[in-house]
Structures are given as C-alpha cells and as structure tokens.
Coordinates of C-alpha atoms in Angstrom, one line a residue:
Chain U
X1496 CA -119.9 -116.5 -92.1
X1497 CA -119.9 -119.8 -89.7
X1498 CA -122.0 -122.9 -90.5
X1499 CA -124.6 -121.3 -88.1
X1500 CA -125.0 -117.8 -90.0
X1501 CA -126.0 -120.9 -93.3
X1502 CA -128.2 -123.0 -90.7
X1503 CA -129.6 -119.3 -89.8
X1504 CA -130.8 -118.9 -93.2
X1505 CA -131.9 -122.5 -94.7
X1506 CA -133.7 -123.0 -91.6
X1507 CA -136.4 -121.1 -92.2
X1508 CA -136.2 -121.7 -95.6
X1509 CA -137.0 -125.2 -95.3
X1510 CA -139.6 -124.3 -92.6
X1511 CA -141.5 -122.1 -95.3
X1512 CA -141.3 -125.0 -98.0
X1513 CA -142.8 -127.4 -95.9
X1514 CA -145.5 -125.3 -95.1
X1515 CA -146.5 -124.1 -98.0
X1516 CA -145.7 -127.6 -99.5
X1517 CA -148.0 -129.1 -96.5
X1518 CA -150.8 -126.4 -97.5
X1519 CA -151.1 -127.0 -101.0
X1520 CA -150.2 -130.2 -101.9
X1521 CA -153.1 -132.7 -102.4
X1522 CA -151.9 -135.9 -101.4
X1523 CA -152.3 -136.9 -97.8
X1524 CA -148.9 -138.8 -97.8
X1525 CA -147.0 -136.3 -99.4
X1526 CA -148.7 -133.4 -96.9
X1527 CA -147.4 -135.7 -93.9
X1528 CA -143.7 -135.5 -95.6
X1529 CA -144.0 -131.7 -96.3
X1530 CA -145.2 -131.5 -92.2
X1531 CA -141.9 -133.2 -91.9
X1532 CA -139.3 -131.2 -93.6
X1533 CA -141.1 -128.2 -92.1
X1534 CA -139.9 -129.5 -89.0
X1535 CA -136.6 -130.5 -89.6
X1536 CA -136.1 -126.6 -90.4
X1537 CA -137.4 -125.8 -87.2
X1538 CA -135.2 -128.2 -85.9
X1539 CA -132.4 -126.6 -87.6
X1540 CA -133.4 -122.9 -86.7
X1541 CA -133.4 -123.9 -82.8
X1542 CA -130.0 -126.2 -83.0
X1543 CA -128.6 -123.4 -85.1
X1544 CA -129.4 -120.9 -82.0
X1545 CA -128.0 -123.3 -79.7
X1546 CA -124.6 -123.9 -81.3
X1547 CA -123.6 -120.1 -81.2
X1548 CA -122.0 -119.8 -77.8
X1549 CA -118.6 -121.2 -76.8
X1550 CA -120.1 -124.4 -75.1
X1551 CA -123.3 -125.5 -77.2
X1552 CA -126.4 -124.7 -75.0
X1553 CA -128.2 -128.2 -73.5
X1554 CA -131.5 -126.4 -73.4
X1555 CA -132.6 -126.1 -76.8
X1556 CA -130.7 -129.1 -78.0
X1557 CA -133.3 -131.1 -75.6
X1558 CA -136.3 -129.2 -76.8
X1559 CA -135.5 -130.7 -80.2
X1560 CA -135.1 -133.9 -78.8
X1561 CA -138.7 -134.1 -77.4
X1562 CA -139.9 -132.4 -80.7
X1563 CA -138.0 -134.9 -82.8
X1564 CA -139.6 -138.2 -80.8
X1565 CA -143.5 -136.5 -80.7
X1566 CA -142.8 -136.2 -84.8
X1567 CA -142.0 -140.1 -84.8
X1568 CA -144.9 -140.8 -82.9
X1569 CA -147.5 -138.1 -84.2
X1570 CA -146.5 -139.3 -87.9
X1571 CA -147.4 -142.6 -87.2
X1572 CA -151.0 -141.9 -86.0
X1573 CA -151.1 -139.3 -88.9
X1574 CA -150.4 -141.9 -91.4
X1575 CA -152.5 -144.3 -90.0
X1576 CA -155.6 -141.9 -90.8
X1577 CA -154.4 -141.0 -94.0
X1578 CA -154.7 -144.2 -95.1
X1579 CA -158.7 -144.9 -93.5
X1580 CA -159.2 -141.6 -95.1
X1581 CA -158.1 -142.8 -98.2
X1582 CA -160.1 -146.2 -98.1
X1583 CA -163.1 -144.6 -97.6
X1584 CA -162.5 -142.1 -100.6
X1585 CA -161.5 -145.2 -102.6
X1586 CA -165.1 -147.0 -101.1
X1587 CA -166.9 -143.8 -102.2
X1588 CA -166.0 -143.5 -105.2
X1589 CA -166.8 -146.9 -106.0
X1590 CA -163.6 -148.2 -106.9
Chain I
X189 CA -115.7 -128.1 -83.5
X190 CA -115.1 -125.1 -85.2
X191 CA -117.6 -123.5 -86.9
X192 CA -115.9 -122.1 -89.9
X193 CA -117.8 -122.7 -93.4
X194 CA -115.6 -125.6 -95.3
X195 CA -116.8 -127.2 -98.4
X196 CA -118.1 -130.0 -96.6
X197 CA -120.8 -127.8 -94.7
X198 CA -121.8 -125.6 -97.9
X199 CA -122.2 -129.2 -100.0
X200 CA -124.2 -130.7 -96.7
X201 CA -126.7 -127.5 -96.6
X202 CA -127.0 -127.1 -100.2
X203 CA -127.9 -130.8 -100.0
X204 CA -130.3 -130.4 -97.5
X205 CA -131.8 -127.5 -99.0
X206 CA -132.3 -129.5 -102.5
X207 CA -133.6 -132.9 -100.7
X208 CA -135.7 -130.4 -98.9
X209 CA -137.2 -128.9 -102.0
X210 CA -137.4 -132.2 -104.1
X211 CA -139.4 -134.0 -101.4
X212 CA -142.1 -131.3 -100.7
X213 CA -142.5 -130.6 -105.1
X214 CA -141.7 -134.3 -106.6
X215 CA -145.4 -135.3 -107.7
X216 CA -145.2 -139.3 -107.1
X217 CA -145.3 -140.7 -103.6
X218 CA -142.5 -142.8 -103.5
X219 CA -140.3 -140.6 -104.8
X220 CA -141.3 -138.1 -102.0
X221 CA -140.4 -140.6 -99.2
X222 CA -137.3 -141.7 -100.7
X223 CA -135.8 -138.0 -101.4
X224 CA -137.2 -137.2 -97.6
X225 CA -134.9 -140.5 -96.1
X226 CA -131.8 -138.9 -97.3
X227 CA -133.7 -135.3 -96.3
X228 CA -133.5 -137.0 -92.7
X229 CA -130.2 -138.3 -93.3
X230 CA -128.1 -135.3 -94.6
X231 CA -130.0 -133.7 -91.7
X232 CA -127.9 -136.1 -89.1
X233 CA -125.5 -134.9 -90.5
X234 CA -126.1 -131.5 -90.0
X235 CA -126.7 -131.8 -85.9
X236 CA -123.6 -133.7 -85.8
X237 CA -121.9 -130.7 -87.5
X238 CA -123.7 -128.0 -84.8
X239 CA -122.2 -129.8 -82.0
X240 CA -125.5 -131.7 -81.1
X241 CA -124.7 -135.2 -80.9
X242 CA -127.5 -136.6 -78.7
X243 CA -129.5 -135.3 -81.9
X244 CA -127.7 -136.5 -84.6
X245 CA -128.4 -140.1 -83.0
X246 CA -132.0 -139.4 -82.3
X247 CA -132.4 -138.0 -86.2
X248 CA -130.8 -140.7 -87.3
X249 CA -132.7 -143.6 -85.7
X250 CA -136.1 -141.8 -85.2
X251 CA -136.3 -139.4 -87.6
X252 CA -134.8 -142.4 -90.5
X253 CA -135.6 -144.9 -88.7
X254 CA -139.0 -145.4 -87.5
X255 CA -140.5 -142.2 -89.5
X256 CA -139.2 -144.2 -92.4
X257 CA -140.3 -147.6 -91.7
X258 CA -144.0 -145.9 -91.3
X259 CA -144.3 -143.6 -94.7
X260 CA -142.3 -146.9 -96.6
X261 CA -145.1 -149.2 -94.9
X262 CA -147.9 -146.1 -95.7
X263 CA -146.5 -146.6 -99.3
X264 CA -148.6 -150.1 -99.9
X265 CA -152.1 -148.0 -100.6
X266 CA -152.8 -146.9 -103.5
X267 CA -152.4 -143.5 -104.7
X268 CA -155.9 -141.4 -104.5
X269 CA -156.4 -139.1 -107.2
X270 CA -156.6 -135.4 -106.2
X271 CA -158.1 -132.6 -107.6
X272 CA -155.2 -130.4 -108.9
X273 CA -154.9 -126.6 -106.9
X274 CA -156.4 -123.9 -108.3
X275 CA -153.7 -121.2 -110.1
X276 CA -154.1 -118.4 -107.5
X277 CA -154.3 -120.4 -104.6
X278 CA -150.8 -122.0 -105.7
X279 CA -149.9 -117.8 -106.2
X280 CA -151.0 -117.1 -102.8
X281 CA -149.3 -119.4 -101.1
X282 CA -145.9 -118.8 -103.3
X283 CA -146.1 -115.2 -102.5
X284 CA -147.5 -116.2 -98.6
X285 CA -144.2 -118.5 -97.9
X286 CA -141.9 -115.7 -99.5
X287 CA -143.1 -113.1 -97.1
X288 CA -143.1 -115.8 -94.1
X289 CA -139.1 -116.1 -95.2
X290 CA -138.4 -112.5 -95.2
X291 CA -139.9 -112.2 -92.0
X292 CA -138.0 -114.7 -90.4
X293 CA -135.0 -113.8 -91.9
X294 CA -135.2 -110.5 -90.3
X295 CA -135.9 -111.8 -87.1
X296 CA -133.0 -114.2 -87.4
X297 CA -130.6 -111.3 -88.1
X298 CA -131.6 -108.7 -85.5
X299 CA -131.0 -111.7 -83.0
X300 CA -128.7 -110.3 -79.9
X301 CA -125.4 -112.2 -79.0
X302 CA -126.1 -115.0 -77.0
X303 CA -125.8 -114.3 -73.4
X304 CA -124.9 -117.6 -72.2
X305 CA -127.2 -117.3 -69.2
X306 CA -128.6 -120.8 -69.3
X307 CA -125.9 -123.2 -70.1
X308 CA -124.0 -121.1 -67.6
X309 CA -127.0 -122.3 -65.0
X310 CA -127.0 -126.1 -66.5
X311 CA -123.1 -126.0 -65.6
X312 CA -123.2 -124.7 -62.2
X313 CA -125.8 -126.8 -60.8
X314 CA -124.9 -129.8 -63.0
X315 CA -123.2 -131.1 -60.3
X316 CA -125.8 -132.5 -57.7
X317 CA -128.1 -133.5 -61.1
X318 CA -127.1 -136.7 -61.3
X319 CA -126.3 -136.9 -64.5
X320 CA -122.9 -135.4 -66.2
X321 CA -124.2 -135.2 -69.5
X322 CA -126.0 -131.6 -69.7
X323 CA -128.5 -132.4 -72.3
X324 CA -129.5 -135.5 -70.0
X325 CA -129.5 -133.4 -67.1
X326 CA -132.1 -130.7 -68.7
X327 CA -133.7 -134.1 -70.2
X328 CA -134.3 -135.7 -66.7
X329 CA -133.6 -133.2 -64.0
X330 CA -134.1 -129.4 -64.7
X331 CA -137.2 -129.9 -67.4
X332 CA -137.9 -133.1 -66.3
X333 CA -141.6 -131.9 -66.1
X334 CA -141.3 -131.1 -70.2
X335 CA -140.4 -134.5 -70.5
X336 CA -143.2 -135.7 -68.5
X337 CA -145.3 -134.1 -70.5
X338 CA -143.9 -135.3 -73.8
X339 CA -144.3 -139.3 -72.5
X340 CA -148.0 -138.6 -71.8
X341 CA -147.8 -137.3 -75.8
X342 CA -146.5 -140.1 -76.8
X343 CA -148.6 -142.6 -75.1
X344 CA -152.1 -140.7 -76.2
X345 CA -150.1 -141.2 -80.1
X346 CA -150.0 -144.8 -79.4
X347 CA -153.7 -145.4 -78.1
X348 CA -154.8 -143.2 -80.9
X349 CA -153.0 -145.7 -83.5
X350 CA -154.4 -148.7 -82.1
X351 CA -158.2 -147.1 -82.1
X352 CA -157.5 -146.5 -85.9
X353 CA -156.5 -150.1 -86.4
X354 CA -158.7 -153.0 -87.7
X355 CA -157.8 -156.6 -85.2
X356 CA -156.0 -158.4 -87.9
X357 CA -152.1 -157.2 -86.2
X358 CA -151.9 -159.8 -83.8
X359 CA -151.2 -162.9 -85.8
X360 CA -147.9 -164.9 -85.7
X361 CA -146.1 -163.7 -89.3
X362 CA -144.7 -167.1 -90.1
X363 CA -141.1 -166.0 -91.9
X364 CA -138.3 -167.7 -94.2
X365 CA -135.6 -169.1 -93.0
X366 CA -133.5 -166.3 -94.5
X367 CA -135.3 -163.9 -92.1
X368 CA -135.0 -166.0 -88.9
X369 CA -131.4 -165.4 -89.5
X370 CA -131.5 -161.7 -89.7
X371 CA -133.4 -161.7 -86.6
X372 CA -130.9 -164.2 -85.1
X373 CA -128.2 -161.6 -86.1
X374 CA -129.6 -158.3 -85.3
X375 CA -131.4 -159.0 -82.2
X376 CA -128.9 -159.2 -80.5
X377 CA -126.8 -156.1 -81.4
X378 CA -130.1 -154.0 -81.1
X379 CA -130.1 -155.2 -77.7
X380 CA -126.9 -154.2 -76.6
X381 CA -127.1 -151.1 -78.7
X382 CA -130.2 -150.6 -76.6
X383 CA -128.9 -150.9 -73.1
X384 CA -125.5 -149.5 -73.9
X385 CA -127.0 -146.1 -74.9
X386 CA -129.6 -145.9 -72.0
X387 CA -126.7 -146.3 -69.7
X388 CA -124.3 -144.3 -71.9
X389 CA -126.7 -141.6 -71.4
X390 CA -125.3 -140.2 -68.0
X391 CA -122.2 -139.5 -69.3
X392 CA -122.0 -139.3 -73.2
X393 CA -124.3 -138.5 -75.8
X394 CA -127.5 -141.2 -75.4
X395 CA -130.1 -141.5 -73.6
X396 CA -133.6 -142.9 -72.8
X397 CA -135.0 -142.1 -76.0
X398 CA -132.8 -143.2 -79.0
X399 CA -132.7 -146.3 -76.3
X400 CA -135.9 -146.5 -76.6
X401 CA -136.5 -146.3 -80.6
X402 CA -133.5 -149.0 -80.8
X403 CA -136.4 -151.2 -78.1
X404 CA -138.9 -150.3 -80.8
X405 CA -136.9 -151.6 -83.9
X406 CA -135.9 -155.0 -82.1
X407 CA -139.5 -155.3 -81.6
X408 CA -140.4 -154.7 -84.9
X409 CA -137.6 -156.6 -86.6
X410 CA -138.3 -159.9 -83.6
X411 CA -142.2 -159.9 -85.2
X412 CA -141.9 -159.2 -88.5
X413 CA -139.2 -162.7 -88.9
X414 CA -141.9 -164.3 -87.0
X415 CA -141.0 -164.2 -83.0
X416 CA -144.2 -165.4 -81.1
X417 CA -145.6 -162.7 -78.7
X418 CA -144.0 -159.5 -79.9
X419 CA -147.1 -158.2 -81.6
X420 CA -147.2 -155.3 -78.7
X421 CA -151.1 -156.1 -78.5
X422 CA -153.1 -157.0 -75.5
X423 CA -153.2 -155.8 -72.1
X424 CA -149.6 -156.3 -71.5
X425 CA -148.9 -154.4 -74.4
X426 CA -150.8 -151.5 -72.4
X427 CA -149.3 -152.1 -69.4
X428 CA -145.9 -151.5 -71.0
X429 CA -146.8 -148.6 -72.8
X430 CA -148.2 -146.7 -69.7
X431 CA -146.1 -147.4 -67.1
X432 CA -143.3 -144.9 -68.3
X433 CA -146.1 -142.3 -67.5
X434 CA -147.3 -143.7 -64.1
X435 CA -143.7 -144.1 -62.9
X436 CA -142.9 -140.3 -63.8
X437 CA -145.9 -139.0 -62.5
X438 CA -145.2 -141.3 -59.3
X439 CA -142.0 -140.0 -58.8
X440 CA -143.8 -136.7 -59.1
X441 CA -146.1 -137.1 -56.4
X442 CA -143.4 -138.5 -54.0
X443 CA -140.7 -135.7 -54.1
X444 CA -144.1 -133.2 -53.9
X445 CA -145.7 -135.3 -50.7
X446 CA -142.2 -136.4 -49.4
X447 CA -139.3 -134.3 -50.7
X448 CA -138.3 -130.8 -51.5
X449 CA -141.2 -130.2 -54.4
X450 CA -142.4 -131.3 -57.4
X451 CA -139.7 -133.4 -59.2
X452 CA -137.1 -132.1 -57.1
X453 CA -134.6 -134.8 -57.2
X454 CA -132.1 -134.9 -53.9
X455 CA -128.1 -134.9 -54.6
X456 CA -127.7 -138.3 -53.2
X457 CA -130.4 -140.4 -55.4
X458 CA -130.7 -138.4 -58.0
X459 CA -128.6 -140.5 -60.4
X460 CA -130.4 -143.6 -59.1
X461 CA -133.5 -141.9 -60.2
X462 CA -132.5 -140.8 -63.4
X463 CA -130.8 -144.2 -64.2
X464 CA -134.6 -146.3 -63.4
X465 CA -136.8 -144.0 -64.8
X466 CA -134.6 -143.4 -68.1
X467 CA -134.8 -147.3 -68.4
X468 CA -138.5 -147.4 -67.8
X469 CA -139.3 -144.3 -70.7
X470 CA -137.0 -146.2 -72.8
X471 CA -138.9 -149.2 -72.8
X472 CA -142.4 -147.8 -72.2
X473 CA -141.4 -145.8 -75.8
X474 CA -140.0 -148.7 -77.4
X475 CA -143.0 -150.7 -77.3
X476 CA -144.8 -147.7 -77.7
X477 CA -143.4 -146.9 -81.4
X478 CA -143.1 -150.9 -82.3
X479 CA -147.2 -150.8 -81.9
X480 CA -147.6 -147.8 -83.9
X481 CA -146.0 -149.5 -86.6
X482 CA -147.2 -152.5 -86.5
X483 CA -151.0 -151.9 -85.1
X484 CA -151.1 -150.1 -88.9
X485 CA -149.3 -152.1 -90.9
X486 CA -149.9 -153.5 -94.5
X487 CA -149.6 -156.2 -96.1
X488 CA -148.6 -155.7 -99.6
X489 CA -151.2 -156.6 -101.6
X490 CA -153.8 -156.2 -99.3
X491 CA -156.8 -154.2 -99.7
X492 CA -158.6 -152.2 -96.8

C-alpha cells in the first residue's frame, strides 16, 4: 500500500461527498463549498494517477493546475450570484 | 520521495477525509468555510506529498488564498432560511453517492500500470521547449492551446462578476494607520514573491499562475488599506484583464501565418516566448481575480 493506493481510494470518496453534499444541501454558500471539496477529490484522483510512475507525469499535474485556477475564478462569479439570489429571496419575502 | 505509507500520510488523508466530510454536513455557514480552509490546506499538503510541487503552491495560494478571501467576504449576508430536504430524497442520494463510490473504486483498481508513454515524450522533446521545468513546458509549450483556452475562461469569469456587481467598488477605502503599515510591509514581499515565481517558473516549481494570484493579493491587500487607483475598475482595468488573451491568441496567429503552425514555438525563441507571455497571463490573471473580489465585495454591515 503507497500513499497513492490511499489517494486512489479517498479520492473518489471525497468526489462522491461533495456531490452528493452539493446536490442536497440547501444553502447556496454551503452548495458552492461542497462543489469545492468535490473538486479537490478530483484533484486528488488525477495527481494520485500522476504520481505512480518513477518520474511523476507533467501532464496531468498541469491539467489540475488549470482546473485548480478556473475553480478560483468560477467560485468567485458563483458567489457573487448566490448572494443577488439571496437578496432577492430576502426582498421577496418581505424581510 | 518515496511513496511508502508513514504515519504522517495516514494522519494527513484521514484528516482530509474528516475536513472533507465536516465541511460538506456542518449545518452553519461559517463553520463550513472555516472546516473547508484547513480542507484546502491539509490538501497542500497532500500535492506536496505526491511529488506535485507546482500544485501544492497553487492550492495553497489559490485554492486558500483567494477561494478563501471570497466565501470569508460571501460570509457578510445573512443566512436564508431553506426548506429542509425531503427523507427519501436525502435516501436517494445516500444510496446514489454509495453506488457512484463503488463504481469508481472499481474503475480505480482495474487501472493498468502506468506506461510512462507521455512523460517519456515531455522528456525527450523537453529540450528545444524552452522551459526546463516539465510541468511549465506542458503549461506553455506542448498544451499551450489548453492554456489558452483556460485564460479565455478566466477572463469571461471576470466580466461575468463585474455584470453581477452594483457601481459602489470603485471608491477610495480610506484605512487606519495600522493598515497603511501592513500594506507598507507586505507590498513589497508580494511583489517580489510575484516576480520571483514567474521567473522561477522555467526552472523550478512556479509559474505564471501562482504569479499571478500573488499580483491579485497585492492588489487586494494595496486597496483594501486604502492605495488610490487599485480598484481594478474602469477601462484600464479591462484592458489589463484582456490582454493576456489577445497576446496568446496573437502569438497564435503569428507562428500559424509566419512559423511552423499553430503555437509552434521555434528552439531558438521559445524561452523568450514563454518568459513574456508567462509575465503577461500572470498579470492579466492577477487583476483578473483582485476584481472578482473586490467588484463583489461587502461591507460588513451593509445591506443589498
């Protein structure tokens, strides 16, 4: 058992709790953190793939660097209409 | 780095396991945000572990760094009250994510030995890329077209945050004198942190785009203590934000019209070519990521 065989195994772990944690939560904010996690285990599942050869492969490990900046940036504009989408519920509702 | 199991890697996983779990199921928002920070941190830890240290520094100031500052910042609204879930729709999706893990367990185990095709490809031609650091060389040279593609990403993320903003990001902050002196302090060291890892890039771990997130947290930190004209706004703003874009898709259009193809970079300036257009993505993303965070920010207090 190496520290990839683990990786092998929480990744998609984590990757199923964020999902299902992104589909059935209610709150916006905490959906956007589930979204998250669910892609740090990706993360993990494609670094864990590219860390079992002798020399770790560049390939993958720069796939997850795009994916990690998009997340940055894609959270951001999520966020950002999570909260108008919560001000208007708030208006609606007449609070 | 070997990769035998030691207690250190069975604490860090089990730790990012629980973080993982805790974030996702802890009902109040706050708590959520501050279980996922150290989520993202035990997670840096874990690339550095699997021998991906360009990651480890990317998680560490993206993924902690700016995702933080923007669900702390998101933390100002109130909470909304939501209808609780239903009992069988909470079954269904328990049962739904158990057979989702089972199936990609079993397509994690039946995975063939690694046939070391492609880093044996990134290390024979690595030599005429310009760049001596493989991952920057996939980054910039070989998938340089992926990377493209992910600036243009980027940049629609940004204009999409500042269509969902109201007009009240632009003022001067006016800040304490205990602030000035952070700025006066950290400015500084972001900078050089900044430019050391753009250029640090070619040969070590680094690169354009934890460069770039350091651009966007001097930025942030220079107009939240006050610094005039760091707001990101206005049509320089724009013209920052899209001119890592036009410059790839420049260089694009050159090496099709007047080299060897599309993005084909030549031995002799292709380290030249990686060098300015790693500088321009970094800070074409840095003020990129400073307006998403600040075109949304909150005061705290303040009511939308």
């Amino acid at each position: 058992m190496t520290v990839v065989d683990l990786a092998l195994i929480a990744g998609p772990a984590i990757v199923v709790i964020g999902l299902v944690g992104h589909l059935l939560v209610g709150d916006l904010l905490r959906r956007i953190v589930a979204l998250n996690v669910a892609s740090g285990g990706v993360m993990m599942v494609l670094l864990a793939i590219a860390a079992r050869g002798e020399a770790p492969d560049p390939v993958p490990q720069a796939l997850v660097l795009t994916g990690i900046v998009i997340m940055a940036a894609v959270t951001g504009v999520a966020l950002a209409l999570a909260r108008r989408v919560d001000a208007v519920t708030d208006e609606s509702e007449g609070r | 780095m070997s990769l035998e199991i030691g207690v250190f890697d069975g604490l860090l996983l089990a730790g990012v396991v629980l973080s993982a779990v805790v974030a996702v199921l802890v009902p109040r928002r706050t708590s959520a945000v501050a279980v996922f920070l150290v989520f993202g941190l035990l997670l840096a830890l874990l690339w550095a572990r699997l021998d991906a240290p360009d990651i480890a520094l990317a998680e560490a100031v993206l993924g902690g760094g700016v995702t933080g500052a923007l669900l702390v910042d998101a933390l100002a609204s109130k909470q909304a009250e939501v209808p609780r879930r239903r009992s069988w729709a909470l079954a269904t999706g328990i049962i739904a994510g158990i057979i989702a893990f089972l199936g990609m367990g079993w397509v994690v185990s039946r995975l063939s030995e690694p046939s070391g095709q492609l880093p044996l490809l990134v290390d024979d031609h690595i030599g005429g890329s310009g760049a001596e650091h493989p991952v920057t060389a996939v980054l910039l040279n070989f998938r340089s077209f992926d990377t493209l593609l992910e600036i243009a990403v980027v940049m629609t993320a940004v204009f999409a945050a500042t269509a969902v903003s109201d007009r009240s990001w632009t003022r001067t902050l006016s800040a304490s004198g205990e602030l000035r002196i952070i700025a006066v302090v950290l400015l500084p060291v972001v900078s050089l942190l900044a430019v050391w890892m753009l250029v640090a890039g070619t040969t070590r771990p680094g690169g354009a785009f934890q460069a770039g997130a350091m651009v966007g947290a001097g930025l942030v930190i220079a107009h939240l203590t006050g610094t005039r004209r760091t707001s990101t706004r206005g049509p320089w703003g724009d013209a920052l934000i899209v001119l890592g874009l036009v410059v790839f898709i420049l260089l694009a259009f050159s090496t099709a019209v007047g080299g060897a193809g599309w993005l084909v970079l030549g031995e002799s300036w292709a380290s030249t070519a990686i060098l300015a257009v790693e500088a321009v993505l970094a800070v074409s993303i840095g003020v990129g990521l400073a307006r998403i965070f600040l075109a949304n920010r909150r005061e705290p207090g303040e009511a939308r």
